[in-house]
Short mmCIF file of C-alpha atoms in Angstrom, two decimals:
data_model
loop_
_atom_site.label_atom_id
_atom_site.label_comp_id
_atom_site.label_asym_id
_atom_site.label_seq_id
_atom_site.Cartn_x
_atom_site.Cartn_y
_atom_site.Cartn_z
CA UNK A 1 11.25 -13.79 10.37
CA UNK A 2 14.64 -14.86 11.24
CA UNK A 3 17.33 -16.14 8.64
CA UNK A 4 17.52 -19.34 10.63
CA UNK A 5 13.89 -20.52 9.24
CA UNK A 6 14.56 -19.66 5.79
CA UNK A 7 18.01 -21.37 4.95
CA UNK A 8 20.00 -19.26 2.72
CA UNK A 9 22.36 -20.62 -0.76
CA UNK A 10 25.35 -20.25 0.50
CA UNK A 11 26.46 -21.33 -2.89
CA UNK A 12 24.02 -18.83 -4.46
CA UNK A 13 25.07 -16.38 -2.26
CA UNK A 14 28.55 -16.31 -2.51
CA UNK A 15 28.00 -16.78 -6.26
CA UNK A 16 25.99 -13.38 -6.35
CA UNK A 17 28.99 -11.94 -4.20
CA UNK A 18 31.17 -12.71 -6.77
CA UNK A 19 29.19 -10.41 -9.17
CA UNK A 20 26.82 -12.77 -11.28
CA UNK A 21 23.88 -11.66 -11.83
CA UNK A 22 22.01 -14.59 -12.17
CA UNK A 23 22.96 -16.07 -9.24
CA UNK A 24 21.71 -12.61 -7.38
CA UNK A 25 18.49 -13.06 -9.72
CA UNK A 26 17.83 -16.48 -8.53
CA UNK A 27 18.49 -15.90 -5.13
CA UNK A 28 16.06 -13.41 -4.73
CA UNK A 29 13.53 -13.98 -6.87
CA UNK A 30 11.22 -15.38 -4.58
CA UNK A 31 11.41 -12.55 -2.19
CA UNK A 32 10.90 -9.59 -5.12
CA UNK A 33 6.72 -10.03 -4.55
CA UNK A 34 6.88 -9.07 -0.77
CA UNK A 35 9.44 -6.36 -1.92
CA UNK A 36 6.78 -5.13 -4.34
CA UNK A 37 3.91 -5.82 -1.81
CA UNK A 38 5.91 -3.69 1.11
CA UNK A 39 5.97 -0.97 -1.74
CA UNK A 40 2.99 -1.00 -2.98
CA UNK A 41 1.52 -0.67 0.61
CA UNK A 42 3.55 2.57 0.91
CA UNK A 43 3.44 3.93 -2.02
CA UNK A 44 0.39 3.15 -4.02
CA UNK A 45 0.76 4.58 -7.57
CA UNK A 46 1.87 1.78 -10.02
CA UNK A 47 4.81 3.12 -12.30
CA UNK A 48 6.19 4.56 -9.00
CA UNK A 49 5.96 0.99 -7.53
CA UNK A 50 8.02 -0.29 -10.46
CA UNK A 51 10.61 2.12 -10.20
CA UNK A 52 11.46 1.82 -6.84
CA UNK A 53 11.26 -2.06 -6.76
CA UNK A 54 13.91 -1.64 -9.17
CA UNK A 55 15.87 0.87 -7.23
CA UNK A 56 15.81 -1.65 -4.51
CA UNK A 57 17.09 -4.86 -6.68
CA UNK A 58 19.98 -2.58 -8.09
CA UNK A 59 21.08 -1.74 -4.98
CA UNK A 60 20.78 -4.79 -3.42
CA UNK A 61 23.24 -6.39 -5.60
CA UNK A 62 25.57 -3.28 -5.91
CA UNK A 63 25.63 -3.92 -2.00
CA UNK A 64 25.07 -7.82 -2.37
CA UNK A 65 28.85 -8.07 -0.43
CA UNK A 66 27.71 -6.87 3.08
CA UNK A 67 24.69 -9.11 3.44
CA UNK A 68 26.28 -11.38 5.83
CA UNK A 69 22.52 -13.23 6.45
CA UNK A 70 21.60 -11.91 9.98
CA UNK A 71 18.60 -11.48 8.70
CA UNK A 72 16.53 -13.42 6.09
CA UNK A 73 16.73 -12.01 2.70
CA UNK A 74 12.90 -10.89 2.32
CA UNK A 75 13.42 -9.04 5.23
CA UNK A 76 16.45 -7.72 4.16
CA UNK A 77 15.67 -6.55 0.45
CA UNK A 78 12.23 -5.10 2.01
CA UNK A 79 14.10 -3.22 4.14
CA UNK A 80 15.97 -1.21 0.91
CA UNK A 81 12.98 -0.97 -0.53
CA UNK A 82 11.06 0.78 2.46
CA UNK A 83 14.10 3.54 2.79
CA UNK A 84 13.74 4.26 -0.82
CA UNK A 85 9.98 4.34 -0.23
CA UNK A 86 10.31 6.55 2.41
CA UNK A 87 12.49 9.07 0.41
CA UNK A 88 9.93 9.18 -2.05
CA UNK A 89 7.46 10.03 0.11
CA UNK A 90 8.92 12.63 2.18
CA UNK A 91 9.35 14.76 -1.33
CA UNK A 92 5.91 14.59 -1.27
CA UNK A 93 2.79 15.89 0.11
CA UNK A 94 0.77 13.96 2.04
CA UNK A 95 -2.71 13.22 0.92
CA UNK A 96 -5.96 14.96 2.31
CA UNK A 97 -8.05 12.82 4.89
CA UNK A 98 -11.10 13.32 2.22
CA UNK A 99 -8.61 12.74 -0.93
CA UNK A 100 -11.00 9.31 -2.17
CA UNK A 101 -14.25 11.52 -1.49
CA UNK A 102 -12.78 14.52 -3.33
CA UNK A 103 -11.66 11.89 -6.33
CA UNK A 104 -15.05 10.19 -6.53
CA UNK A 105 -16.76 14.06 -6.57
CA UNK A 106 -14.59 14.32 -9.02
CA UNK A 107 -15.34 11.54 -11.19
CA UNK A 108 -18.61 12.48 -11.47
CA UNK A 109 -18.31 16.05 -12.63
CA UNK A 110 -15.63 15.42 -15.07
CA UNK A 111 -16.21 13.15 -18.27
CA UNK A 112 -12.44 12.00 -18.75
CA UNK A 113 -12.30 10.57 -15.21
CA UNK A 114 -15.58 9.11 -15.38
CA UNK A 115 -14.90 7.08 -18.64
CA UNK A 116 -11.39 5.85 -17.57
CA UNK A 117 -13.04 4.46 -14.55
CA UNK A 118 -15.69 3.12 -16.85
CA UNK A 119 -13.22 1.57 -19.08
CA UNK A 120 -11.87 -0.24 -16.29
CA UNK A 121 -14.93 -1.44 -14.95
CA UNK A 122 -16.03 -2.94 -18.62
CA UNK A 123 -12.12 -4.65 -18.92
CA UNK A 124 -12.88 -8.39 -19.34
CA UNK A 125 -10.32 -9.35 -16.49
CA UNK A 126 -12.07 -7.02 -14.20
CA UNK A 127 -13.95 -8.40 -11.13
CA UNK A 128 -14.61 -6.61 -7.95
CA UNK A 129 -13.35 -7.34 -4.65
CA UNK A 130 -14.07 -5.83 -1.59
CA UNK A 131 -10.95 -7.19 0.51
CA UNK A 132 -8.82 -5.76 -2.28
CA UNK A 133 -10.15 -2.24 -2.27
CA UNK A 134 -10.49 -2.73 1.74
CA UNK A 135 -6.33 -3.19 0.86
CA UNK A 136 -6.32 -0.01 -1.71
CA UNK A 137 -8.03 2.63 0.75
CA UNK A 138 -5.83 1.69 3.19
CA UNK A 139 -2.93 2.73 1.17
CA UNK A 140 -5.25 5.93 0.64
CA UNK A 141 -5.42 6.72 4.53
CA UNK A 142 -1.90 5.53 5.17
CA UNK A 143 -0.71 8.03 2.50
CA UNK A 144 -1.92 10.82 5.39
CA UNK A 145 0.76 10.06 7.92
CA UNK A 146 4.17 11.50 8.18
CA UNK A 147 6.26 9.03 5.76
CA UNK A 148 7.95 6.84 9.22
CA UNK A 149 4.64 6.28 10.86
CA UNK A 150 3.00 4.85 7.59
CA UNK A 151 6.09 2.58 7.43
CA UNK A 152 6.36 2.11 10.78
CA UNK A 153 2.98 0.69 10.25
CA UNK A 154 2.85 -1.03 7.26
CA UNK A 155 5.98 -3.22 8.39
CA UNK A 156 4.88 -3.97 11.67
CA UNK A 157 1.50 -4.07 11.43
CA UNK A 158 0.53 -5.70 7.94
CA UNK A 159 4.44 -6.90 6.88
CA UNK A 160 4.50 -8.98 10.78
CA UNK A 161 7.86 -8.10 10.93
CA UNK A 162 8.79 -7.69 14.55
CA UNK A 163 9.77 -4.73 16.43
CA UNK A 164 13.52 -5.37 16.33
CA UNK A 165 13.13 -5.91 12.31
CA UNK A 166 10.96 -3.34 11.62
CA UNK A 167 13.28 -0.74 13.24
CA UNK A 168 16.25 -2.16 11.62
CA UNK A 169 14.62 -1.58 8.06
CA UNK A 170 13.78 1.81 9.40
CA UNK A 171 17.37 2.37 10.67
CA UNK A 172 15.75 3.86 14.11
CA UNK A 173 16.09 2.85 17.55
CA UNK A 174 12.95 0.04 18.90
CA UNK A 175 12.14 3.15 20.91
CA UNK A 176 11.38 4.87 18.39
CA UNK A 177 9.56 2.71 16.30
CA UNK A 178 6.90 2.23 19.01
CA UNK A 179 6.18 5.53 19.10
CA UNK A 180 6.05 5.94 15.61
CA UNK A 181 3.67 2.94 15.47
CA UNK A 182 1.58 4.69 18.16
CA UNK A 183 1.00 7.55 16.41
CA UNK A 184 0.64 5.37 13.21
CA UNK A 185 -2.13 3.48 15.20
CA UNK A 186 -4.24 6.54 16.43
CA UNK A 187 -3.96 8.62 13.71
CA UNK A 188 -5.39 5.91 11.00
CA UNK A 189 -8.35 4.65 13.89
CA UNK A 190 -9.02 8.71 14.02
CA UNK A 191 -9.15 8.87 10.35
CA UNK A 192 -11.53 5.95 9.78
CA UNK A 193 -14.13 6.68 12.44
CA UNK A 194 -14.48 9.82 10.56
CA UNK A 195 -14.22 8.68 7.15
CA UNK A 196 -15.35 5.14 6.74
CA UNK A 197 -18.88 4.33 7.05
CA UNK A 198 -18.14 0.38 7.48
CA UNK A 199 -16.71 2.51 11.09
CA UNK A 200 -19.25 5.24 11.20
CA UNK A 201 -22.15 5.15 9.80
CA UNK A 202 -21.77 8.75 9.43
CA UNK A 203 -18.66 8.85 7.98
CA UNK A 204 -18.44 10.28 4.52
CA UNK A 205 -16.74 7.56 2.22
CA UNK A 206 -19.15 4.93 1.04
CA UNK A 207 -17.14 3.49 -1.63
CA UNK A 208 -16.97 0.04 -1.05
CA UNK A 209 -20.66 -0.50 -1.82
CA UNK A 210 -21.08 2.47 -4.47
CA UNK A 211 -17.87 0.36 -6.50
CA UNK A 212 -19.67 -2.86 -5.96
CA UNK A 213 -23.11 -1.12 -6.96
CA UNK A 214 -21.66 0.10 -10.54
CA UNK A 215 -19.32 -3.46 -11.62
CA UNK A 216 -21.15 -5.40 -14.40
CA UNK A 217 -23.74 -7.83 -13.17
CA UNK A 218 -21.76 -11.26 -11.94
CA UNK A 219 -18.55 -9.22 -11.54
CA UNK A 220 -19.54 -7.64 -8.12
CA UNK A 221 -17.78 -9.90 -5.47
CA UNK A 222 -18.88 -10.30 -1.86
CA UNK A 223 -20.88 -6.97 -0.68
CA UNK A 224 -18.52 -4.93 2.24
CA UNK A 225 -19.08 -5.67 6.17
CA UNK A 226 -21.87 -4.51 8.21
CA UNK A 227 -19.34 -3.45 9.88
CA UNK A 228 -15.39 -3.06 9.89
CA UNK A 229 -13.34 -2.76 13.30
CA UNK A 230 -9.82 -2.32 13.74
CA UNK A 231 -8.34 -5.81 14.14
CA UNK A 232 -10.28 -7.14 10.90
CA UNK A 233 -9.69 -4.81 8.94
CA UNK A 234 -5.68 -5.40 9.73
CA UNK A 235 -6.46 -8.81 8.64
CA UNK A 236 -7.96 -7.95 5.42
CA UNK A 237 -5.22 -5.52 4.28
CA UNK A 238 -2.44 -8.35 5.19
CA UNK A 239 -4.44 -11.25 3.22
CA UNK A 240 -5.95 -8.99 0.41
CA UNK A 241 -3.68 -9.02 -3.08
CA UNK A 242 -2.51 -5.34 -3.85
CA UNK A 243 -2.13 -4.81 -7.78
CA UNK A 244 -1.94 -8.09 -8.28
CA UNK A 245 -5.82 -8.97 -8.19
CA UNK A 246 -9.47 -8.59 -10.12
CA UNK A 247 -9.56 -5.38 -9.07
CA UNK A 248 -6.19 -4.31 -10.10
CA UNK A 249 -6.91 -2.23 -13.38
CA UNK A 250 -9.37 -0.35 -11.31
CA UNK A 251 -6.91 0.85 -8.30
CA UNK A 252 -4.07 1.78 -10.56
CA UNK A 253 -6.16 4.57 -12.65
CA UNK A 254 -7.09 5.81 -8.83
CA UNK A 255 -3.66 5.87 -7.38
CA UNK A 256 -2.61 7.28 -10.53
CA UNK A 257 -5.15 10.07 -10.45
CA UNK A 258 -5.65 10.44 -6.84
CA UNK A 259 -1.76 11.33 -6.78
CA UNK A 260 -2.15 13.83 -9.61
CA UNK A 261 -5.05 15.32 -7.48
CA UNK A 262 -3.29 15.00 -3.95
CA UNK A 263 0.08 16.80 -5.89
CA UNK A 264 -1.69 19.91 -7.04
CA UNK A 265 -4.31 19.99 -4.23
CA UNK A 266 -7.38 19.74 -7.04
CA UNK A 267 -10.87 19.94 -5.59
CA UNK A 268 -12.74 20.90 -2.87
CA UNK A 269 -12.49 19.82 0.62
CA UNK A 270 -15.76 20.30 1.49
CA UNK A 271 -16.75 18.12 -1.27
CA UNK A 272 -19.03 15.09 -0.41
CA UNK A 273 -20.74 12.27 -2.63
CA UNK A 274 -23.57 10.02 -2.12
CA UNK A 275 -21.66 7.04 -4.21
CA UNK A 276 -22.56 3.86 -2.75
CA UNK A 277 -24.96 5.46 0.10
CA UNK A 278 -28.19 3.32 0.84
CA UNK A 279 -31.36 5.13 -0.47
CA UNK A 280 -28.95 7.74 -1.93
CA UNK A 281 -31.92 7.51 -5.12
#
């Protein structure tokens, strides 16, 4: 993702440089739905994904005058909007390894939850879709690792940007990244084999099928995989839309509560739910 195959307006540019705003708008404008996407992937909870998108347009044009095109700008506003990302997340805590099977328990004892997720199942845009929530408990897991190996992987790994770019954004050596990706790697395979039951059919999270189980009748989507390794599920995360699809509505009110939950450390570890399981009666 090199500036050389995606030409830059030098007349644009230099306009922008010059301090209009427009020109900086028009410029970029293409390139703010990655920005969000790279975000998103990091971050998960909705008004926080707005804010720092934000962050990251503001201070791209306050420092509009020292982007001399080395790089193209997608990979260069992404790259703002990861370091704010990651500031974000390091004054936070990172989320439990159970936090979606502590969140569903939850649901179902509490009345308030329950009905908000109700309400978004009954919205009339509403349709399920398994590659999206595929997308949205990825986010879930990544939210686990130390803030630099979630980015390390979101920007190599689901982003494509190379090693060289991906460190750049980072502001760390190629060195470095690798081993943050590493770590990024085995932690999140770890994590699923114990979690997922598209990995192990022992693993505690069924929520793919218990989600598609509950949406109205002709709003269910395609049922989950038999089975979901590694490399495919990389693939759906990179193709799936992330707050932008069917399924939208439904993620924000569990990034936004799942956060809330993750923040104050609510429920029970040990907690486990038969949402989705076959035969579960």
């Amino acid at each position: 993702m090199n500036a050389a195959s995606n030409p830059i307006d030098q007349e644009l540019l230099g306009a922008a440089q010059r301090g209009d705003r427009r020109a900086f708008d028009r410029l970029f404008a293409e390139h703010v739905p990655k920005l969000r996407g790279v975000v998103r992937r990091l971050v998960g909870h909705p008004d926080h994904v707005d804010d720092l998108s934000q962050q990251a347009l503001l201070k791209a044009y306050e420092n509009i005058s020292g982007f001399r095109g080395e790089a193209a700008p997608s990979t260069w506003l992404c790259s703002i909007g990861t370091r704010l990302a990651l500031d974000h997340l390091r004054a936070r805590k990172r989320w439990r390894e159970k936090a979606q099977v502590i969140f569903a328990s939850r649901c179902l004892e509490d009345e308030t939850m329950g009905g908000e997720v109700g309400q978004a199942l009954g919205s009339p845009a509403y349709s399920y879709d398994v590659r999206e929530h595929i997308a949205y408990c990825f986010t879930c897991v990544g939210r686990t690792l130390e803030p630099e190996a979630q980015a390390a992987l979101v920007l190599r790994d689901v982003m494509d940007l190379s090693n060289d770019e991906a460190a750049k954004a980072l502001e760390i050596s190629t060195s470095v990244l690798r081993h943050h990706l590493a770590s990024a790697r085995e932690q999140m395979q770890h994590s699923y084999e114990g979690l997922c039951a598209l990995v192990n059919k022992q693993g505690a999270c069924w929520q793919c099928a218990g989600l598609r189980e509950v949406s109205p009748p002709g709003k269910q989507g395609e049922p989950a995989p038999d089975t979901l390794l590694w490399p495919r599920r990389l693939e759906i995360v990179r193709e799936a839309a992330l707050g932008t699809g069917m399924t939208a509505a439904l993620h924000e009110v569990f990034f936004r509560r799942t956060e809330e939950q993750e923040e104050a450390r609510m429920g029970d570890e040990s907690a486990s739910t038969n949402c989705g399981r076959p035969n579960s009666g």
